[in-house]
Every structure is written in C-alpha cells, then in structure tokens.
XYZ file of C-alpha atoms in Angstrom:
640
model
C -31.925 10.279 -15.815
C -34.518 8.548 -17.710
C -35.273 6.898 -20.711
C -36.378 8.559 -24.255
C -39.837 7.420 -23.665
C -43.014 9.473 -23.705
C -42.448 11.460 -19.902
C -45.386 10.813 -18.242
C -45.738 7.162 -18.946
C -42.368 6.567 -18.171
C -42.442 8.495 -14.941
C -45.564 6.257 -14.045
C -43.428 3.401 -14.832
C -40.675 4.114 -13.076
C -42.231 5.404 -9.805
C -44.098 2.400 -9.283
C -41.382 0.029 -10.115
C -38.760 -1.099 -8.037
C -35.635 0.756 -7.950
C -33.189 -2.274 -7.535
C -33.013 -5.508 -5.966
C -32.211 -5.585 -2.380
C -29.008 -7.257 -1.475
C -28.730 -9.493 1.583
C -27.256 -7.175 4.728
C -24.914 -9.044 5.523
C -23.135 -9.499 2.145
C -20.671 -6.497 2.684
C -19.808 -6.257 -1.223
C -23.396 -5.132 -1.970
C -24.523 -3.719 1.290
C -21.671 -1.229 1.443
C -21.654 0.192 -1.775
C -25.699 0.825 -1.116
C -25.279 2.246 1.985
C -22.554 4.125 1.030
C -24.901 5.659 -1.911
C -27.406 6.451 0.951
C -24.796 8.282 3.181
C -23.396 10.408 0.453
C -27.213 11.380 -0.895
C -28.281 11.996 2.199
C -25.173 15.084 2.985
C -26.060 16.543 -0.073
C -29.627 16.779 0.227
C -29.915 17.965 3.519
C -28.894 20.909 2.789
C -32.711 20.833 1.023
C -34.921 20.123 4.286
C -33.025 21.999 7.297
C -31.733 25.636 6.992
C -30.102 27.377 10.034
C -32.015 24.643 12.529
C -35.588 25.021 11.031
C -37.174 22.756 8.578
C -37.798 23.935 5.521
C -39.210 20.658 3.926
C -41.354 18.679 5.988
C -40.945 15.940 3.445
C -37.352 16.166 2.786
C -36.732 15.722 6.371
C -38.632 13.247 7.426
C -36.708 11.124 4.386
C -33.544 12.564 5.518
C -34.750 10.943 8.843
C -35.568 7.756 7.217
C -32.349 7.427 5.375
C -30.276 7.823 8.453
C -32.353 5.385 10.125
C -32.071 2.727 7.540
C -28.301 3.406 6.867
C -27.990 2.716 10.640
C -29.752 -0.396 10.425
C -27.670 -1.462 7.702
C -24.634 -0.549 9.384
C -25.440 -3.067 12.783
C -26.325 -5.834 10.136
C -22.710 -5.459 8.763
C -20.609 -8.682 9.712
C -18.578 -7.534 13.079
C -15.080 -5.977 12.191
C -12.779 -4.473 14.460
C -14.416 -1.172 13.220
C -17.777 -2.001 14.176
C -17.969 0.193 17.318
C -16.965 2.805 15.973
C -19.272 2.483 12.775
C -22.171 1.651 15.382
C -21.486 4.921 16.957
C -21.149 7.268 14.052
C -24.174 5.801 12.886
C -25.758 6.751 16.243
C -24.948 10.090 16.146
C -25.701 11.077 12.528
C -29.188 9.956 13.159
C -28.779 12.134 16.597
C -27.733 15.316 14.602
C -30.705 14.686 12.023
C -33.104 14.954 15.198
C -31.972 17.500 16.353
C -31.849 19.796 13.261
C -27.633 20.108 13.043
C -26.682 22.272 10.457
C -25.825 21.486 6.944
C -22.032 21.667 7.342
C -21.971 19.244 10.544
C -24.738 16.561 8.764
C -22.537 16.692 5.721
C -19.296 16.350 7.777
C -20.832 13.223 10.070
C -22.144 11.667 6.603
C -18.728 11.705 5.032
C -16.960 10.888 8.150
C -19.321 7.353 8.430
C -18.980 6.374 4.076
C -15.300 7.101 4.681
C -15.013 4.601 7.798
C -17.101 1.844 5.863
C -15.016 1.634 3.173
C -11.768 1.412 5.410
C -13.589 -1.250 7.009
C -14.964 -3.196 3.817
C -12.900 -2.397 1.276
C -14.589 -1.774 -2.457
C -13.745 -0.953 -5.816
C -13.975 2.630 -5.868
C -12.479 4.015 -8.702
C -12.668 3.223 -12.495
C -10.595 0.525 -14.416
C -9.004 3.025 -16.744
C -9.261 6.609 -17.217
C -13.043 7.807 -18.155
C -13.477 8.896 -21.841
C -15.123 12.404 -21.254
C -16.128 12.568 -24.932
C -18.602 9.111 -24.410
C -19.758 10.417 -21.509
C -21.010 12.999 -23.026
C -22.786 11.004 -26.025
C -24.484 8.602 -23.148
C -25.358 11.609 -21.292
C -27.568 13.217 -23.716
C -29.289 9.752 -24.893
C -30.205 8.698 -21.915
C -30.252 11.524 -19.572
C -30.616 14.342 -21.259
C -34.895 14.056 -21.574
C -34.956 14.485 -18.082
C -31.900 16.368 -16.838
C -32.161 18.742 -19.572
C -29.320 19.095 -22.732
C -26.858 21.558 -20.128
C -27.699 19.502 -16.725
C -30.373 22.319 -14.790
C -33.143 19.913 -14.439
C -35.144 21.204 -16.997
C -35.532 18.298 -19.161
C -38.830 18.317 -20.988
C -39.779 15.166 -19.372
C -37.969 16.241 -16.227
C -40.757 19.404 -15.707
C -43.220 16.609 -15.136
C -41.577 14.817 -12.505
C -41.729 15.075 -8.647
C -39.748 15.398 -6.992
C -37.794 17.177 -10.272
C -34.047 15.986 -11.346
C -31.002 17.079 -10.087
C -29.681 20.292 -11.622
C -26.569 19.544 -12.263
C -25.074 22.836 -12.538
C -25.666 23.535 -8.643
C -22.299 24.470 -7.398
C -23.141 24.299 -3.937
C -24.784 20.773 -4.488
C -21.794 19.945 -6.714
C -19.471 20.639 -3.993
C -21.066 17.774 -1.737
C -20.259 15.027 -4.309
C -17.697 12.830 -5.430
C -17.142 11.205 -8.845
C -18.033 7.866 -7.146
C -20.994 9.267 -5.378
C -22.846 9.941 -9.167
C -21.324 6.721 -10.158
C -23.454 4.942 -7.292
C -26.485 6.541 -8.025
C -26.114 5.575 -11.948
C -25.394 2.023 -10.646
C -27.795 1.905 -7.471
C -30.597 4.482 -8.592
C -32.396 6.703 -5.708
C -35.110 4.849 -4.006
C -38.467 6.618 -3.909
C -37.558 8.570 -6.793
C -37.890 8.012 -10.857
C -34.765 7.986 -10.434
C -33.531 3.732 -11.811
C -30.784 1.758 -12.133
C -28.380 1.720 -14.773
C -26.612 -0.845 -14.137
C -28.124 -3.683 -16.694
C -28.382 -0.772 -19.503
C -25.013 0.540 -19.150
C -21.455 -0.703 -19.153
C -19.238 0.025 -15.655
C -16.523 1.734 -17.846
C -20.092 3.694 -19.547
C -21.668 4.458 -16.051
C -18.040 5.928 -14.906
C -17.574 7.835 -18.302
C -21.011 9.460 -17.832
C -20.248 9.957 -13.919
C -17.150 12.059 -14.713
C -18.918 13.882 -17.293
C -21.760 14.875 -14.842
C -19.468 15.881 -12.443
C -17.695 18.585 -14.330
C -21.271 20.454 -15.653
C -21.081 22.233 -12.355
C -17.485 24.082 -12.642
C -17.558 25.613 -16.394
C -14.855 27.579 -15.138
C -12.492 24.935 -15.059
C -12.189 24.364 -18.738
C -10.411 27.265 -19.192
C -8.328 27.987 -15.799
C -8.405 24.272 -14.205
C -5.030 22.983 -15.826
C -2.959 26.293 -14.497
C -4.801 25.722 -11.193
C -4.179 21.804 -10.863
C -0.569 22.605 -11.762
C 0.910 25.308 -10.193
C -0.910 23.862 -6.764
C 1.187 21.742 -5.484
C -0.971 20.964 -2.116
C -3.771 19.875 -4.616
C -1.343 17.431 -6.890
C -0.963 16.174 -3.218
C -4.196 15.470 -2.183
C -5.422 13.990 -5.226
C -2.367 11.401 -6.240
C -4.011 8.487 -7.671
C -7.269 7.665 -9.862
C -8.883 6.095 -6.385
C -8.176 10.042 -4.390
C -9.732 11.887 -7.301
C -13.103 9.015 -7.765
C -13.637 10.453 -4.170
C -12.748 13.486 -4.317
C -14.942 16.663 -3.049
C -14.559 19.649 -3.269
C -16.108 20.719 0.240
C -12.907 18.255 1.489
C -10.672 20.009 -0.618
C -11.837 23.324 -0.019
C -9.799 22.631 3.681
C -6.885 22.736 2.511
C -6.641 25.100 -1.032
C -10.174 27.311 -0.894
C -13.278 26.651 -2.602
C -12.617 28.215 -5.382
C -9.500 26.693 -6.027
C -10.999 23.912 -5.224
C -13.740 23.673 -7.606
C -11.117 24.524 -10.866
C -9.161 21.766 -9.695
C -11.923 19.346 -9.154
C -13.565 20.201 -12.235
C -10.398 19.874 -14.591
C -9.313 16.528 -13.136
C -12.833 15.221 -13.686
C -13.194 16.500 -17.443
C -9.004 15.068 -17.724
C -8.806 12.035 -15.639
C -5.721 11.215 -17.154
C -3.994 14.073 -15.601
C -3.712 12.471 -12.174
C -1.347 9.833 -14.029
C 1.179 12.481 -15.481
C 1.035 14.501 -12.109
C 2.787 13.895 -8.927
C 5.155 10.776 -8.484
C 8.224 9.649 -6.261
C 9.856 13.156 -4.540
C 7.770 16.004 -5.173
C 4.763 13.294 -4.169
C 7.329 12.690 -0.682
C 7.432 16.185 -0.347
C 3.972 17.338 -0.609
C 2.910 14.384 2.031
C 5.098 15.916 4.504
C 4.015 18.902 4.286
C 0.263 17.715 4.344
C 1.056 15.897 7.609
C 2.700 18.876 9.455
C -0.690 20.368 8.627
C -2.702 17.603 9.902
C -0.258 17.517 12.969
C -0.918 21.273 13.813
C -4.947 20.585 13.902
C -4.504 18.140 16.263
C -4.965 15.230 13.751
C -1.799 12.775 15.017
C -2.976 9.835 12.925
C -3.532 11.311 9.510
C -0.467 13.216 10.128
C 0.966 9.413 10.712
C -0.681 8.334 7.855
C 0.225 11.119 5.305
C 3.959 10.685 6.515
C 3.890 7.172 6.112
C 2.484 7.518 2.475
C 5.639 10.080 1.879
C 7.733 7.139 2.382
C 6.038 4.094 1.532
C 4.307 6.210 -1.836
C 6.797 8.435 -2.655
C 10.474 7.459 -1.696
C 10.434 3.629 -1.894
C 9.176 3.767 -6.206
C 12.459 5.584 -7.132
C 14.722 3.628 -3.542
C 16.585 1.975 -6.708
C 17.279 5.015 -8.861
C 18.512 6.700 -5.824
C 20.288 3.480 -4.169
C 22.276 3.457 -7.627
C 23.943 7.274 -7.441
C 23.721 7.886 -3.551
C 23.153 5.016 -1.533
C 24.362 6.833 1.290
C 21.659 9.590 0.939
C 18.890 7.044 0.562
C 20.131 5.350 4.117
C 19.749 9.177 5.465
C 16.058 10.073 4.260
C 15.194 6.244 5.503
C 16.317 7.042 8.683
C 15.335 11.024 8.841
C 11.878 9.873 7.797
C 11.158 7.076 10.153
C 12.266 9.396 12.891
C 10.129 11.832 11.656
C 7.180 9.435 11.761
C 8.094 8.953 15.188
C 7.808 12.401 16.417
C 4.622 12.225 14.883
C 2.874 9.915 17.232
C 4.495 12.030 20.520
C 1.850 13.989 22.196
C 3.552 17.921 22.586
C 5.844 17.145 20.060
C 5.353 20.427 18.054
C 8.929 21.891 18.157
C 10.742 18.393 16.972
C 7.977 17.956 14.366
C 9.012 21.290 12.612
C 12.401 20.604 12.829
C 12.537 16.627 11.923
C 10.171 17.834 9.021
C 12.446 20.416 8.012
C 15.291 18.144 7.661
C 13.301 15.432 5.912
C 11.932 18.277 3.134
C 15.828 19.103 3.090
C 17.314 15.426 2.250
C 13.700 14.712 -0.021
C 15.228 18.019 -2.625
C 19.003 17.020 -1.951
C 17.455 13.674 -3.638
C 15.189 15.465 -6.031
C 18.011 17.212 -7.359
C 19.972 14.248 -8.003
C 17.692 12.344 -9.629
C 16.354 15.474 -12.228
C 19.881 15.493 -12.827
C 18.547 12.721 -15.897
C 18.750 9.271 -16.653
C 21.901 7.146 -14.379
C 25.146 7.076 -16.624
C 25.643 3.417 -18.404
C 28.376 3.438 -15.930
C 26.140 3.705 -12.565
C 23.584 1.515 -13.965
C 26.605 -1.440 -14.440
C 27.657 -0.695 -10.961
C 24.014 -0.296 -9.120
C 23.176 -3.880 -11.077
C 25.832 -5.344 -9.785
C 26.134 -4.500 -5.930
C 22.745 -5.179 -5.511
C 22.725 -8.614 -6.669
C 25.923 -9.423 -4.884
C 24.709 -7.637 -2.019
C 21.448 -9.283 -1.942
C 22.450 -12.431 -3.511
C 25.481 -13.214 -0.679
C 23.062 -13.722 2.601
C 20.895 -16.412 0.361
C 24.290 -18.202 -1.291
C 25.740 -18.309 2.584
C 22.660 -20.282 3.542
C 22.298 -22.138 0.375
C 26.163 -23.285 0.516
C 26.321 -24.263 4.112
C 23.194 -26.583 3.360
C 25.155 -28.233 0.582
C 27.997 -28.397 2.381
C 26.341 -29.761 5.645
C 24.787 -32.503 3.460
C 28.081 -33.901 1.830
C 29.967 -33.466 4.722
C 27.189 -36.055 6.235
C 27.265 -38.358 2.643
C 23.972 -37.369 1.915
C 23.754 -36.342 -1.331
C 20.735 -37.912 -1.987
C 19.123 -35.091 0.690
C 20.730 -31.961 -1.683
C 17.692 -32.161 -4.133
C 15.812 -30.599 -1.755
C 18.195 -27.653 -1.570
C 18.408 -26.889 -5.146
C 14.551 -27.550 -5.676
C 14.044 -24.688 -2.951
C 16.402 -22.379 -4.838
C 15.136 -22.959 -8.392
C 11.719 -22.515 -7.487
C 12.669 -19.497 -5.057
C 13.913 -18.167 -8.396
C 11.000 -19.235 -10.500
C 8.862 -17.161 -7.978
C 10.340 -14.396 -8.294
C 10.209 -14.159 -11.720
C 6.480 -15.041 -11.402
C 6.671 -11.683 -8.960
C 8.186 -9.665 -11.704
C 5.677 -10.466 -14.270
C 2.724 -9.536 -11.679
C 4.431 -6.611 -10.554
C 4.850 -5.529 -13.912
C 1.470 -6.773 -15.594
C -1.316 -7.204 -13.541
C -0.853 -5.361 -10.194
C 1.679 -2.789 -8.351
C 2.938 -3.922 -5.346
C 3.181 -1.282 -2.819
C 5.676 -0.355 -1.013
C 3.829 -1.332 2.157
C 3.682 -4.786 0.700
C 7.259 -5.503 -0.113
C 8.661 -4.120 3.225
C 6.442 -6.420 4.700
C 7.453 -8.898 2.921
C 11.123 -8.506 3.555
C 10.697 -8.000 6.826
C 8.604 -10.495 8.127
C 10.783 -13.383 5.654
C 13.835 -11.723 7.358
C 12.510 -12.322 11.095
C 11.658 -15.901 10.070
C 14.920 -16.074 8.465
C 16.597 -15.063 11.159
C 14.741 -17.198 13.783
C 15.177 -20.000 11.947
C 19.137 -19.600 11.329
C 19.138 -18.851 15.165
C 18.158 -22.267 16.332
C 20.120 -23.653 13.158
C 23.515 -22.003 14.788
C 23.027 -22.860 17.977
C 22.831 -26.560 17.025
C 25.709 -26.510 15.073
C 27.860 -25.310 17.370
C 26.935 -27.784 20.128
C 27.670 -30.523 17.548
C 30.956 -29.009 16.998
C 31.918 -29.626 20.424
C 33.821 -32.321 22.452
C 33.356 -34.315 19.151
C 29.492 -34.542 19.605
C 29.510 -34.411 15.472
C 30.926 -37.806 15.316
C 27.956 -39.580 17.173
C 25.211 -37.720 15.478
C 26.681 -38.159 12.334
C 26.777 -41.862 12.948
C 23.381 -42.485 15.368
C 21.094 -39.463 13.517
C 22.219 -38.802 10.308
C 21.158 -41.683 8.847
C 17.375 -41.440 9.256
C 17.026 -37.475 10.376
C 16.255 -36.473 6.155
C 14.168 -39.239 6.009
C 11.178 -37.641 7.875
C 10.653 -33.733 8.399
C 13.956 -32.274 8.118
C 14.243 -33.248 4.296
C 11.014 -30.285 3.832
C 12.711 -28.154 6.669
C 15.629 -27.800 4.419
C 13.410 -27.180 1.331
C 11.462 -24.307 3.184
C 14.441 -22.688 4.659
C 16.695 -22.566 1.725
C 13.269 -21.718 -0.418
C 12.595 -18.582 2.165
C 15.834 -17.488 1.981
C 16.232 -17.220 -1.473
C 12.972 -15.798 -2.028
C 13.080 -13.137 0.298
C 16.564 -11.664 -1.597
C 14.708 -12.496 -5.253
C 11.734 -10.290 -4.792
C 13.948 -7.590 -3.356
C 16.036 -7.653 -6.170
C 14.484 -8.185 -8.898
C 11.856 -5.133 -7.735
C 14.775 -2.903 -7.887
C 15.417 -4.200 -11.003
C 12.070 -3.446 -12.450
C 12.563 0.105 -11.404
C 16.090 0.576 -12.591
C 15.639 -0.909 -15.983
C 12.964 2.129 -17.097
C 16.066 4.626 -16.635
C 16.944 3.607 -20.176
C 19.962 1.336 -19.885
C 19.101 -1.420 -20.266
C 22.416 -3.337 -21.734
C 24.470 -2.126 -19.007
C 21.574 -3.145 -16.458
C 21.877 -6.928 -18.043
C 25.766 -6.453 -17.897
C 25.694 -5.730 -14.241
C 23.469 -8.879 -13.451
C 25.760 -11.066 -15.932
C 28.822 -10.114 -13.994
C 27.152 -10.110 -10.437
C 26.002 -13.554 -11.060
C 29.374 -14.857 -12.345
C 30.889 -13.279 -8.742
C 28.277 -15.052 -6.775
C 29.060 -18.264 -8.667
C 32.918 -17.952 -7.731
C 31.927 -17.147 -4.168
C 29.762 -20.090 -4.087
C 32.348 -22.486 -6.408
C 35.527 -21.604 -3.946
C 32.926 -21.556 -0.350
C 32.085 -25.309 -1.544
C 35.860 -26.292 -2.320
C 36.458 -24.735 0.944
C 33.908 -26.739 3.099
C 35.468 -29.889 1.607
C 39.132 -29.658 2.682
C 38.033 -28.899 6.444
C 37.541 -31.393 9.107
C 34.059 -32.091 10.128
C 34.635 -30.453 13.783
C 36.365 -27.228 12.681
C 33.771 -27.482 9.757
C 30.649 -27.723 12.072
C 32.086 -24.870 13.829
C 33.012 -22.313 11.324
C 29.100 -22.560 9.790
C 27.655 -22.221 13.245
C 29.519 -19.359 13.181
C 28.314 -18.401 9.714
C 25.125 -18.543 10.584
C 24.919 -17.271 13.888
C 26.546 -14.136 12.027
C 23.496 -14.363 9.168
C 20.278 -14.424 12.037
C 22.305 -11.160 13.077
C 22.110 -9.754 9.650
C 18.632 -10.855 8.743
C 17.496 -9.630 12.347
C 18.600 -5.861 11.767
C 17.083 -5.950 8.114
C 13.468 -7.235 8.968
C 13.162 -5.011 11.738
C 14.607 -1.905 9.228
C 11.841 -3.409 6.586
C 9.124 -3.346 9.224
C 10.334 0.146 10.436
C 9.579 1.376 6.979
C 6.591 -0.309 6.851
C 5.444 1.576 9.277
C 4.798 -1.356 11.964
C 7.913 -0.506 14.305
C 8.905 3.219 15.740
C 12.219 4.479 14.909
C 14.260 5.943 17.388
C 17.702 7.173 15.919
C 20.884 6.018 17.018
C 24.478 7.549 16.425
C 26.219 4.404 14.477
C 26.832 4.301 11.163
C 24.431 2.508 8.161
C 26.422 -0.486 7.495
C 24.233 -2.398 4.735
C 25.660 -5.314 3.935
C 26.300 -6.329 8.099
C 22.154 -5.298 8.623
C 23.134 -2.221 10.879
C 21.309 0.285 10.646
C 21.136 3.682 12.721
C 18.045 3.025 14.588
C 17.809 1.493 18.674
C 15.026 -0.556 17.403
C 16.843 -2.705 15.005
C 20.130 -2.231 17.010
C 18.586 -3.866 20.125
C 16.931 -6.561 18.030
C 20.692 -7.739 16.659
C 21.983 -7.340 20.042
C 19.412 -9.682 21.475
C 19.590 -12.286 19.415
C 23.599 -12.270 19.673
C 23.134 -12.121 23.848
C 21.064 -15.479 22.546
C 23.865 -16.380 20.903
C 26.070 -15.951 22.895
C 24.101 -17.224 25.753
C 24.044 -20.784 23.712
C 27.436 -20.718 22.953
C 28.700 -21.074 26.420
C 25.425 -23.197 27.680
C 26.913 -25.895 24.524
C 29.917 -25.822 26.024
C 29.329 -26.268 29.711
C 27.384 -28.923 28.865
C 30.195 -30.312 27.000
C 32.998 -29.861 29.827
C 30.122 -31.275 32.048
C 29.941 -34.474 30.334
C-alpha cells in the first residue's frame, strides 16, 4: 500500500525511510503487538523461501531466519510472566525448525502456536471497536492502496510493477488462508520492515485501518459473496468457533479448515469478513452451550484435555449463565440440573482415560442444554412468570443479607448503642448504591462475564461466610453462663469506638453487595423478555415482604432477653456461614476454579445445598467448626 505519488520516487522514499519507531522491549503494549505482526508475517511467507525442505529463496530465507531471530529476542526481553518459559521455548524451537528447513505447515503451525501464547500472556486489543464498514473500506482501499496493490488486489498496481520486492497479491488463496483480520490490521498499523511497505497508523483512523483490513481480507474468497451466508448458517461447528467479534479478528482459515474443511472454511471466513455484523446476530446462550460441548468432545478425542476444559467451561460460563435468569424464572429446577450435569462434565474432562464417561456425561449435558432450548424458544416468560421469577429472587437473595443486616441492628440496641447503627445502614445504602453503579456498567460500558460474577459471588460468599463463622462462635460463648452481662458492661462501651465500628460497616457492606450484584444481573437479563411492568411488580412486592420480614425480625429481637437473644443469633448466623459456604464454593465450581464431583442429595437453594461433595464437604466443615466451638464455649463455661 502506498501513496498516490509518482511510483518510483515514492518507492525511493519509502525504502530508505524508516518503517516505524521502535518501541522500548520491555513495554509489553507495543512490543507485543510488533512481535506479534512479525510472527504472523513470518508463517505466511515462508511458504515463499522453503518448499518440501529446499530453499527456494536464498533471500527470503535468510529474512525468514532473521525474523525468527529477532522475534526471539523480543520475546526474552518481555517482562517475566508465569508464561515466560514456555514463550522462551517456543521461541527456541521456531527458530530451530527455520534451521532446519521444516515444512510450511509445521513453521506456520509453531508461528501461530507462539502469537497465540503472547497474547494469552499480554493481553491486547485485538479486535475492532464496532463492526467494520465494508463499504469505507473499500473507498480507503483504492485511494491509498490501490496504486500499488492494483484496483482487484493481485499486486499489479502500476506503481506496484516497480517495486521489489512486489506487493502482496491479495487474491492468493493459499496466502489468504495464513492470515487473520488482525494480522492485515497490524501490518496497516505496524508496516513491514525492509519493505516499501509504511505505516498507516498517523494517516489513517483505527476504526479506517480495521475497515480497510476486513475489506482486504475478503478479496481472496470471491466465492463467498454468493454462497458464504448459507455456509456460515447452516454450519453450526463454524457459528461455534467464531462466537464473538474478538474469534473472527483472529480468525484463519488454515485453523478453521481443522474442524469444517478448507473450503468451507474459506466461504465462511470470507462472508463474516465482508458482514462483520453477522457474528452479533449468530450464536448466543443454548445453541452457543451446545456447540461448545460438542467442540470439546472433539478436542478431548485428539488428546487436547485443556481446550476440551476450556471449550466446556465457555459452554457454561458463555452460553448457559446469559439466559441462568430466563431459565431460573420457568424451570429453576432444570437450571440446578444442567449446573450440576455440566460441572460434572467438566470434571470428566480433566480425568486421564476418561473416554467412555466423557461421551456419556456429554450426552446428557447436550440432552438437558435442548430440554432448556426448548423451553425457552417456547417465547417470551408469561406476565405471570416474570411477577413470580422477580419476586423469589429478590426474597431469595435479599433474606441472607436482611438476616445479617437485622442481627447487626439488633445486636447494637440490645447493647444501647444506637449511635454505632449508622454504620450499618451506611454499609447497606451504599451496598445498594453499588450495585446500581454495577447495573449501569453492566449495561453501558462493559459486559461482565460470567466468569466474573461467579467469582464474584463466590469469593464475597467465602468471606461472608468466614466472617459470620467467627461472628457465631462469639456470640454463642457470650450467651453462656451469663458471660453477656460482663461484656456488655466492661466492653461494650469502648469496643465501636475503635475498629469494630468499620468491621461492622464492611461486613454488613459485603453482605449486601454480594446479593445486589446477583440480583440485579438477573434482573438486567429478565427485563429484555418484554415485561417489564410485571418485572417492577415483582420487585415492588418482594421488597415490601423483605420489609415485613425485617419490621417483625426487629420487633422480635426486642421482646427477648439478652441471653436467649445472644443465643438465638449465634444460631442465626452460624446457620448463614453454612449457607454462604455451600454457595461460594457452587459459584467457584461454575467458575471453573473447583472440580465437581456429584453427589445424590437434592438442590436445596435457599439452605446453599447443592448436589456436589465439594460444596457438601465445605458446609459440613465449617458446621464440625461449629459445632466444635459450640461445646469448646461451653466447657469453658462449666469450667469456670
């Protein structure tokens, strides 16, 4: 791509200026990208210097040798990372296979293999903003490439039949096939060093240098104007390896070819690149779930246990867990089953030998996944559902945080410090005020994944629960042998006066928070089924039930006597670290951070039980704690 200057002069120009500016090597967020470029030039164009293990191009190899030298280099000058090794030793043995005159197929595959584990390792932007506008592309394309490239992409620009080496030909399938959308984008961005190839980057626009990257891209598969869109959508195995603008920037189609031919391959590649868009209206929640698993048996089979992992995990995490509140509303039953079917499933997947029970657990997964995707295509929830689904959730969610936020109030005018509840309601005003603050993110400015909320939940649950733990335990021993009456009278006095004031604050602020972000990101998902009145009903009624509860809990707490009052709420909360216990270990479970190992118990929500040894054993641990403390407090107690 060059200018529309005079060819000659301008290919003077360009050869003896400098490409682009160097970037410091240890300043991942330009070194990567670079050395990414490098990488992904360097598998295509081999192809051009080495055929069957002779050289064909003195020239072209000894740059393909210099490239893989200096992407090595840049690689070791990379800050450390707990991928570094590995980096270190792809690195090694690309420049190895170079040497040694590898074949196209396993350069290509080594080259890949290395931009792929940089960008796991230092993460980049790598895929457009919004959807490419083909139609610009196009305009750009022939003003500032065209001279050069020539008007259809073969090279044979008039100013192009000048140059050495010549342009790219566009149109090369095979060449095509080695390239991703963001690999073109790079080299509009980055330029090729060495070559009259420049940078674009200070003429053109990111959303321009994407637009013409796209429209590049497709010049190769003409073909795919006319068949792509029947290809792209009666293929479900390609709507699931391309799901989201960031899988198609980097798609190839010699990665693609793998799984659905070449030739499918290149129709699909070349549609989605000429209609961007189309990876937006294409596979979502189920068939998305169902397509993963299948992908990961796949991977499994080959002998690839952690993509199969990873694939499965995406089923859940990328496919279930966006439509968890459409489904919680008309089967909640059926959404405990496929929570539980697929973390077994994931499971399985990390057994060595496991072949037999991956079939089968995948079988049964694929078999709950269309029970669901049946109920859902059934059409929008009825104004009826939606009322109900509002309001169990929030009184579900809502009754572990009011059970912590009471028994703080109570606790604090049972001790006549009323001064000390401010820092109760201020933690569950602003717990609320945060999640509203997560609503308008989730909604405006980012998605949270589904990775990201179970975390969430689950880690605030474990803290939670930890906390309420040591909370219960202490409780209880001051309920004891009249112990309350003392502390009251010695502690009480100056204990909210130091730390514990901000210990109250964070705990009732956690708790809260952790059921508000839950909630209202169901919420955000069940108020696009179209009902929304009945959605708002749900959450006005659910919130006047969690007032009562909380109105008649408070009443309650101020009729009983301080010692059978101490011990009912150590009781209360020793039942609550339970509760949270079993959900953050069911949240990190679905995260993918915990195995699951299934258990033959019931799914009991609202009590954190779920049918899973992992979280079982959790809950019974920390009530053997319990327990434990229980009769330490009052041996202690007799003792004295």
């Amino acid at each position: 791509m060059l200018r529309t200057l005079p060819a000659l002069i301008l290919a003077l120009a360009l050869a003896s200026a400098p490409v682009h500016a160097q970037s410091a090597p240890d300043d991942p967020a330009a070194s990567v990208p670079q050395t990414w470029q490098m990488l992904d030039y360097l598998a295509a164009d081999y192809a051009g210097a080495v055929k069957h293990g002779e050289v064909v191009s003195a020239s072209e190899y000894d740059e393909m040798r210099e490239f893989a030298r200096h992407a090595r280099n840049r690689v070791q000058a990379l800050p450390t990372s707990p991928a570094t090794p590995a980096l270190r030793e792809q690195a090694d043995t690309l420049v190895a296979l170079i040497d040694a005159k590898a074949s196209e197929a396993d350069v290509a595959r080594a080259a890949h293999a290395l931009t792929d584990g940089l960008l796991q390792a230092y993460p980049i932007p790598t895929a457009p903003s919004k959807a490419p506008d083909l139609a610009h592309g196009a305009a750009v394309y022939q003003a500032q490439c065209a001279l050069c490239h020539g008007a259809t992409g073969h090279g044979d620009g008039p100013a192009g039949l000048q140059l050495s080496p010549r342009p790219i030909d566009f149109t090369n399938a095979a060449r095509a096939d080695q390239r991703s959308a963001l690999s073109l984008y790079e080299v509009i961005t980055q330029g090729v060093a060495g070559t009259p190839m420049a940078s674009y980057a200070q003429t053109l626009s990111s959303d321009e240098r994407w637009s013409l990257a796209y429209y590049v891209g497709t010049l190769a598969y003409p073909e795919a104007a006319s068949q792509g869109e029947q290809a792209w959508h009666g293929d479900a195995r390609a709507r699931g390896a391309i799901a989201s603008p960031n899988e198609l920037a980097r798609a190839r189609v010699s990665s693609l070819a793998d799984t659905i031919g070449v030739t499918q391959a290149r129709l699909v590649v070349g549609y989605l690149r000429a209609h961007p868009q189309a990876v937006h209206e294409a596979l979502a929640g189920l068939p998305l779930a169902r397509t993963r698993v299948a992908d990961s048996v796949d991977a499994y089979r080959k002998g690839k246990t952690e993509e199969a992992r990873q694939l499965a995990l995406s089923a859940y995490l990328d496919g279930v867990e966006p439509v968890e509140a459409q489904l919680d509303a008309r089967d909640a039953a059926l959404r405990a089953r496929i929570e539980t079917a697929m973390g077994a499933y994931r499971t399985a997947l990390s057994q060595p030998a496991a072949g037999d029970a991956v079939a089968t657990q995948s079988h049964d997964v694929d078999q709950l996944l269309a029970q669901a995707q049946l109920l859902l295509a059934a059409g929008a929830a009825s104004p009826t559902t939606t009322f109900i689904g509002a309001l169990t959730i929030l009184v579900r969610e809502g009754l572990e945080a009011l059970l912590v936020v009471v028994a703080l109030l109570a606790f604090l005018r049972k001790a006549d410090r009323h001064d000390a509840t401010r820092y109760v309601h201020a933690g569950w005003i602003l717990a609320l005020l945060a999640g509203a603050a997560t609503w308008a993110v989730a909604s405006y400015a980012i998605s949270i994944s589904g990775a990201s909320r179970e975390l969430t939940e689950g880690l605030s649950s474990l803290f939670a629960a930890g906390v309420l733990l040591a909370v219960g335990l202490w409780m209880h021993q001051k309920s004891i042998g009249g112990r309350w009456q003392s502390y009251l009278k010695a502690k009480m006095a100056t204990a909210l006066d130091r730390k514990s004031a901000w210990f109250v604050f964070g705990l009732t602020f956690i708790s809260v928070y952790r059921e508000v972000f839950e909630t209202i990101l169901f919420y955000t998902a069940l108020w696009n089924e179209g009902q929304g009145q009945w959605l708002l009903a749900g959450i006005v009624v659910g919130s006047i039930i969690l007032g009562l509860i909380a109105w008649i809990l408070l009443r309650t707490s101020q009729r009983l006597p301080l010692g059978l009052f101490f011990s009912l709420s150590s009781l209360v909360i020793a039942l609550l670290a339970i509760v949270l216990t079993g959900n953050g270990v069911a949240a990190l479970q679905e995260a993918g951070w915990t195995a699951v190992t299934v258990a033959p118990v019931p799914s009991i929500d609202v009590l954190g039980v779920y049918p899973t040894w992992q979280s079982l054993l959790a809950q019974l641990a920390v009530a053997l704690m319990l327990a434990l403390g229980f009769a330490y407090n009052r041996w202690r107690a007799s003792a004295s």
